[in-house]
Amino acid sequence: EAGVAQSPRYKIIEKRQSVAFWCNPISGHATLYWYQQILGQGPKLLIQFQNNGVVDDSQLPKDRFSAERLKGVDSTLKIQPAKLEDSAVYLCASSFPQETQYFGPGTRLLVL
Amino acid sequence: GENVEQHPSTLSVQEGDSAVIKCTYSDSASNYFPWYKQELGKRPQLIIDIRSNVGEKKDQRIAVTLNKTAKHFSLHITETQPEDSAVYFCAASTTGGGADGLTFGKGTHLIIQP
């Protein structure tokens, strides 16, 4: 079974630029999550989708972050404009509803 | 919201000894408690999980215990091996109501000394 796929794996941008990350979940997983992991910390939930609907985005900085999952499969997370403190690994995870979450390899973002 | 505290931040044990990592949570509604292992530069991988209707769960050298009254759960690794060296994260969530994103602890860097 293929795992969660993410791209790009690495991204370096300057502050105030925009960036987008892509996630393809495990086939059949209706639930998709985006987490932010700052160096030396545990992942922090940004947003949760159930199919193409948002279940929880309470910790998403909506003034600069946006996410969508238009067809209930792939998802994109966008940051515009980026700040220095956005430097982190952005992890996508997917699951069957209420079941184990499987993580992708992450996108490592460096904002200069 | 939920808050998960994890201790210690670093744990060094001799190969073959046991390691114990402890976590506490704040939200009494939390009912699912997974543990993830993360090697440097890699994705978090689930190693064991426990739900609130169970007090203990074991899988070979790994075990997890849960005390709902104290809002406390622990990871036990016996007969530690060099490949157990990694960062371990505990997490908590509430399942059954839709929003079940995980709240993670800050992690424990486990070092296995040869």
mmCIF file of C-alpha atoms in Angstrom:
data_model
loop_
_atom_site.group_PDB
_atom_site.id
_atom_site.type_symbol
_atom_site.label_atom_id
_atom_site.label_comp_id
_atom_site.label_asym_id
_atom_site.label_seq_id
_atom_site.Cartn_x
_atom_site.Cartn_y
_atom_site.Cartn_z
ATOM 1 C CA GLU A 1 0.000 0.000 0.000
ATOM 2 C CA ALA A 2 1.422 3.402 -0.964
ATOM 3 C CA GLY A 3 1.900 5.875 1.853
ATOM 4 C CA VAL A 4 1.080 9.553 2.134
ATOM 5 C CA ALA A 5 2.910 11.524 -0.553
ATOM 6 C CA GLN A 6 4.052 15.120 -0.199
ATOM 7 C CA SER A 7 5.865 17.583 -2.434
ATOM 8 C CA PRO A 8 8.113 19.400 -2.590
ATOM 9 C CA ARG A 9 10.404 17.831 0.013
ATOM 10 C CA TYR A 10 12.373 21.031 0.538
ATOM 11 C CA LYS A 11 11.654 24.692 -0.141
ATOM 12 C CA ILE A 12 13.660 27.836 0.525
ATOM 13 C CA ILE A 13 11.977 31.206 0.090
ATOM 14 C CA GLU A 14 12.441 34.770 1.240
ATOM 15 C CA LYS A 15 10.095 36.390 3.721
ATOM 16 C CA ARG A 16 6.965 37.907 2.226
ATOM 17 C CA GLN A 17 7.014 35.405 -0.650
ATOM 18 C CA SER A 18 4.294 32.806 -1.097
ATOM 19 C CA VAL A 19 4.635 29.023 -1.065
ATOM 20 C CA ALA A 20 2.380 26.029 -1.597
ATOM 21 C CA PHE A 21 2.628 22.433 -0.445
ATOM 22 C CA TRP A 22 0.859 19.420 -1.891
ATOM 23 C CA CYS A 23 -0.368 16.221 -0.229
ATOM 24 C CA ASN A 24 -1.792 13.002 -1.640
ATOM 25 C CA PRO A 25 -3.271 10.812 1.118
ATOM 26 C CA ILE A 26 -3.428 7.040 1.336
ATOM 27 C CA SER A 27 -6.082 5.740 -1.028
ATOM 28 C CA GLY A 28 -9.483 5.586 0.645
ATOM 29 C CA HIS A 29 -8.583 7.792 3.604
ATOM 30 C CA ALA A 30 -11.369 10.340 3.987
ATOM 31 C CA THR A 31 -9.657 12.318 6.734
ATOM 32 C CA LEU A 32 -6.644 14.511 6.014
ATOM 33 C CA TYR A 33 -4.607 16.642 8.418
ATOM 34 C CA TRP A 34 -1.906 19.280 8.073
ATOM 35 C CA TYR A 35 0.553 19.692 10.950
ATOM 36 C CA GLN A 36 3.382 22.170 11.484
ATOM 37 C CA GLN A 37 6.501 20.876 13.258
ATOM 38 C CA ILE A 38 8.957 23.510 14.381
ATOM 39 C CA LEU A 39 12.473 22.243 15.106
ATOM 40 C CA GLY A 40 12.661 20.577 18.514
ATOM 41 C CA GLN A 41 8.895 20.486 19.046
ATOM 42 C CA GLY A 42 6.025 18.105 18.501
ATOM 43 C CA PRO A 43 3.730 18.511 15.494
ATOM 44 C CA LYS A 44 0.953 21.067 15.873
ATOM 45 C CA LEU A 45 -2.368 20.599 14.088
ATOM 46 C CA LEU A 46 -3.183 23.331 11.567
ATOM 47 C CA ILE A 47 -6.283 21.963 9.841
ATOM 48 C CA GLN A 48 -8.353 18.785 9.511
ATOM 49 C CA PHE A 49 -10.502 17.832 6.513
ATOM 50 C CA GLN A 50 -13.192 15.180 6.320
ATOM 51 C CA ASN A 51 -13.594 14.505 2.591
ATOM 52 C CA ASN A 52 -13.595 18.053 1.168
ATOM 53 C CA GLY A 53 -15.035 19.766 4.238
ATOM 54 C CA VAL A 54 -13.100 21.493 7.030
ATOM 55 C CA VAL A 55 -13.616 19.844 10.431
ATOM 56 C CA ASP A 56 -11.150 21.905 12.504
ATOM 57 C CA ASP A 57 -9.079 24.937 11.529
ATOM 58 C CA SER A 58 -8.966 26.615 14.933
ATOM 59 C CA GLN A 59 -5.144 26.740 14.984
ATOM 60 C CA LEU A 60 -4.654 27.848 11.371
ATOM 61 C CA PRO A 61 -3.297 31.435 11.098
ATOM 62 C CA LYS A 62 -5.941 32.442 8.618
ATOM 63 C CA ASP A 63 -4.427 35.827 7.832
ATOM 64 C CA ARG A 64 -1.620 34.073 5.960
ATOM 65 C CA PHE A 65 -2.364 30.353 5.737
ATOM 66 C CA SER A 66 -5.010 28.706 3.570
ATOM 67 C CA ALA A 67 -5.756 25.096 2.659
ATOM 68 C CA GLU A 68 -8.123 23.304 0.370
ATOM 69 C CA ARG A 69 -9.157 19.795 -0.582
ATOM 70 C CA LEU A 70 -11.448 20.423 -3.497
ATOM 71 C CA LYS A 71 -12.199 16.869 -4.665
ATOM 72 C CA GLY A 72 -11.838 15.157 -1.327
ATOM 73 C CA VAL A 73 -8.489 13.569 -2.214
ATOM 74 C CA ASP A 74 -5.388 15.748 -2.724
ATOM 75 C CA SER A 75 -4.852 18.832 -0.608
ATOM 76 C CA THR A 76 -2.769 21.981 -0.852
ATOM 77 C CA LEU A 77 -1.564 24.232 1.951
ATOM 78 C CA LYS A 78 -0.517 27.776 1.079
ATOM 79 C CA ILE A 79 1.337 30.462 2.982
ATOM 80 C CA GLN A 80 1.116 34.051 1.749
ATOM 81 C CA PRO A 81 3.076 36.056 2.754
ATOM 82 C CA ALA A 82 5.621 33.907 4.581
ATOM 83 C CA LYS A 83 7.321 35.038 7.792
ATOM 84 C CA LEU A 84 10.601 33.902 9.305
ATOM 85 C CA GLU A 85 8.721 32.010 12.044
ATOM 86 C CA ASP A 86 7.019 29.850 9.408
ATOM 87 C CA SER A 87 10.279 27.920 8.980
ATOM 88 C CA ALA A 88 9.277 24.380 9.910
ATOM 89 C CA VAL A 89 8.428 20.951 8.551
ATOM 90 C CA TYR A 90 4.874 20.742 7.235
ATOM 91 C CA LEU A 91 3.492 17.254 7.716
ATOM 92 C CA CYS A 92 0.426 15.832 6.051
ATOM 93 C CA ALA A 93 -1.356 12.862 7.619
ATOM 94 C CA SER A 94 -4.369 10.813 6.603
ATOM 95 C CA SER A 95 -6.638 8.238 8.176
ATOM 96 C CA PHE A 96 -9.923 6.441 7.997
ATOM 97 C CA PRO A 97 -12.358 8.334 10.268
ATOM 98 C CA GLN A 98 -11.386 7.963 13.947
ATOM 99 C CA GLU A 99 -8.525 5.595 13.105
ATOM 100 C CA THR A 100 -4.691 5.692 13.102
ATOM 101 C CA GLN A 101 -3.096 8.703 11.452
ATOM 102 C CA TYR A 102 -0.293 7.976 8.964
ATOM 103 C CA PHE A 103 2.176 10.726 8.227
ATOM 104 C CA GLY A 104 3.853 11.729 4.998
ATOM 105 C CA PRO A 105 7.577 12.554 4.759
ATOM 106 C CA GLY A 106 6.930 16.271 5.189
ATOM 107 C CA THR A 107 8.014 19.442 3.400
ATOM 108 C CA ARG A 108 10.913 21.245 5.025
ATOM 109 C CA LEU A 109 10.435 25.018 4.635
ATOM 110 C CA LEU A 110 13.148 27.580 5.290
ATOM 111 C CA VAL A 111 12.167 31.255 5.189
ATOM 112 C CA LEU A 112 15.099 33.666 4.859
ATOM 113 C CA GLY B 1 -8.056 23.003 24.374
ATOM 114 C CA GLU B 2 -5.992 19.928 25.183
ATOM 115 C CA ASN B 3 -2.494 20.284 26.651
ATOM 116 C CA VAL B 4 -0.017 17.385 26.750
ATOM 117 C CA GLU B 5 3.075 17.483 28.933
ATOM 118 C CA GLN B 6 5.899 14.991 28.303
ATOM 119 C CA HIS B 7 8.900 14.060 30.468
ATOM 120 C CA PRO B 8 11.817 13.722 30.344
ATOM 121 C CA SER B 9 12.997 15.749 27.368
ATOM 122 C CA THR B 10 16.137 13.595 27.109
ATOM 123 C CA LEU B 11 16.639 10.048 28.373
ATOM 124 C CA SER B 12 19.897 8.120 28.170
ATOM 125 C CA VAL B 13 19.911 4.409 29.047
ATOM 126 C CA GLN B 14 22.346 1.555 28.678
ATOM 127 C CA GLU B 15 21.624 -0.966 25.948
ATOM 128 C CA GLY B 16 19.504 -3.747 27.386
ATOM 129 C CA ASP B 17 18.000 -1.608 30.137
ATOM 130 C CA SER B 18 14.420 -0.338 30.228
ATOM 131 C CA ALA B 19 13.189 3.150 29.323
ATOM 132 C CA VAL B 20 10.061 4.897 30.582
ATOM 133 C CA ILE B 21 8.554 8.082 29.148
ATOM 134 C CA LYS B 22 5.643 9.786 30.889
ATOM 135 C CA CYS B 23 2.888 12.081 29.644
ATOM 136 C CA THR B 24 -0.013 13.905 31.255
ATOM 137 C CA TYR B 25 -3.029 15.417 29.519
ATOM 138 C CA SER B 26 -5.533 18.041 30.587
ATOM 139 C CA ASP B 27 -8.783 17.298 28.737
ATOM 140 C CA SER B 28 -10.825 14.570 30.418
ATOM 141 C CA ALA B 29 -12.685 14.046 27.118
ATOM 142 C CA SER B 30 -9.512 12.713 25.445
ATOM 143 C CA ASN B 31 -9.900 9.011 24.711
ATOM 144 C CA TYR B 32 -7.140 8.079 22.266
ATOM 145 C CA PHE B 33 -3.416 8.101 23.111
ATOM 146 C CA PRO B 34 -0.872 7.156 20.424
ATOM 147 C CA TRP B 35 2.910 7.120 20.647
ATOM 148 C CA TYR B 36 5.035 8.042 17.638
ATOM 149 C CA LYS B 37 8.738 7.444 16.986
ATOM 150 C CA GLN B 38 10.576 9.944 14.825
ATOM 151 C CA GLU B 39 14.102 9.382 13.566
ATOM 152 C CA LEU B 40 16.146 12.366 12.441
ATOM 153 C CA GLY B 41 14.772 13.822 9.229
ATOM 154 C CA LYS B 42 12.046 11.192 8.935
ATOM 155 C CA ARG B 43 8.278 11.103 9.382
ATOM 156 C CA PRO B 44 6.631 10.233 12.718
ATOM 157 C CA GLN B 45 5.698 6.556 12.803
ATOM 158 C CA LEU B 46 3.110 5.023 15.125
ATOM 159 C CA ILE B 47 4.606 2.448 17.464
ATOM 160 C CA ILE B 48 1.680 1.770 19.807
ATOM 161 C CA ASP B 49 -1.610 3.337 20.840
ATOM 162 C CA ILE B 50 -4.195 2.894 23.571
ATOM 163 C CA ARG B 51 -7.831 3.868 23.940
ATOM 164 C CA SER B 52 -9.477 4.939 27.167
ATOM 165 C CA ASN B 53 -11.405 1.691 27.645
ATOM 166 C CA VAL B 54 -8.090 -0.168 28.163
ATOM 167 C CA GLY B 55 -5.585 0.264 30.996
ATOM 168 C CA GLU B 56 -2.575 -1.396 29.416
ATOM 169 C CA LYS B 57 -1.430 -2.621 26.025
ATOM 170 C CA LYS B 58 1.706 -4.510 25.064
ATOM 171 C CA ASP B 59 3.453 -5.261 21.773
ATOM 172 C CA GLN B 60 6.652 -7.271 22.157
ATOM 173 C CA ARG B 61 9.177 -4.965 23.925
ATOM 174 C CA ILE B 62 6.840 -1.973 24.004
ATOM 175 C CA ALA B 63 3.992 -1.340 26.426
ATOM 176 C CA VAL B 64 1.738 1.589 27.229
ATOM 177 C CA THR B 65 -0.215 2.168 30.428
ATOM 178 C CA LEU B 66 -3.078 4.602 30.970
ATOM 179 C CA ASN B 67 -4.437 6.045 34.204
ATOM 180 C CA LYS B 68 -7.606 7.972 33.308
ATOM 181 C CA THR B 69 -8.169 9.205 36.847
ATOM 182 C CA ALA B 70 -4.747 10.813 37.002
ATOM 183 C CA LYS B 71 -4.817 11.759 33.275
ATOM 184 C CA HIS B 72 -1.477 10.090 32.867
ATOM 185 C CA PHE B 73 -0.047 7.618 30.360
ATOM 186 C CA SER B 74 3.398 6.107 29.936
ATOM 187 C CA LEU B 75 5.519 4.305 27.354
ATOM 188 C CA HIS B 76 7.706 1.431 28.516
ATOM 189 C CA ILE B 77 10.460 -0.032 26.341
ATOM 190 C CA THR B 78 12.266 -3.113 27.670
ATOM 191 C CA GLU B 79 15.554 -4.619 26.544
ATOM 192 C CA THR B 80 16.486 -1.464 24.672
ATOM 193 C CA GLN B 81 18.501 -1.760 21.469
ATOM 194 C CA PRO B 82 20.569 0.790 19.481
ATOM 195 C CA GLU B 83 17.785 1.085 16.890
ATOM 196 C CA ASP B 84 15.458 2.375 19.624
ATOM 197 C CA SER B 85 17.420 5.641 19.618
ATOM 198 C CA ALA B 86 15.044 8.339 18.317
ATOM 199 C CA VAL B 87 12.646 11.060 19.460
ATOM 200 C CA TYR B 88 9.398 9.718 20.918
ATOM 201 C CA PHE B 89 6.191 11.756 20.998
ATOM 202 C CA CYS B 90 3.060 11.082 22.988
ATOM 203 C CA ALA B 91 -0.226 12.511 21.785
ATOM 204 C CA ALA B 92 -3.876 12.716 22.747
ATOM 205 C CA SER B 93 -7.137 13.259 20.943
ATOM 206 C CA THR B 94 -10.879 12.906 21.314
ATOM 207 C CA THR B 95 -12.430 10.512 18.827
ATOM 208 C CA GLY B 96 -16.086 10.022 18.089
ATOM 209 C CA GLY B 97 -17.081 13.628 17.533
ATOM 210 C CA GLY B 98 -15.468 14.442 14.193
ATOM 211 C CA ALA B 99 -12.537 16.700 15.139
ATOM 212 C CA ASP B 100 -9.821 14.287 16.247
ATOM 213 C CA GLY B 101 -6.567 16.036 15.433
ATOM 214 C CA LEU B 102 -3.713 15.022 17.705
ATOM 215 C CA THR B 103 -2.201 17.225 20.405
ATOM 216 C CA PHE B 104 1.436 16.227 20.804
ATOM 217 C CA GLY B 105 3.890 16.469 23.678
ATOM 218 C CA LYS B 106 7.244 18.132 23.095
ATOM 219 C CA GLY B 107 9.063 14.861 22.627
ATOM 220 C CA THR B 108 11.677 12.751 24.416
ATOM 221 C CA HIS B 109 15.083 12.194 22.847
ATOM 222 C CA LEU B 110 15.950 8.602 23.766
ATOM 223 C CA ILE B 111 19.646 7.743 23.582
ATOM 224 C CA ILE B 112 20.729 4.122 23.861
ATOM 225 C CA GLN B 113 24.301 3.877 25.121
ATOM 226 C CA PRO B 114 26.239 0.818 23.853
#
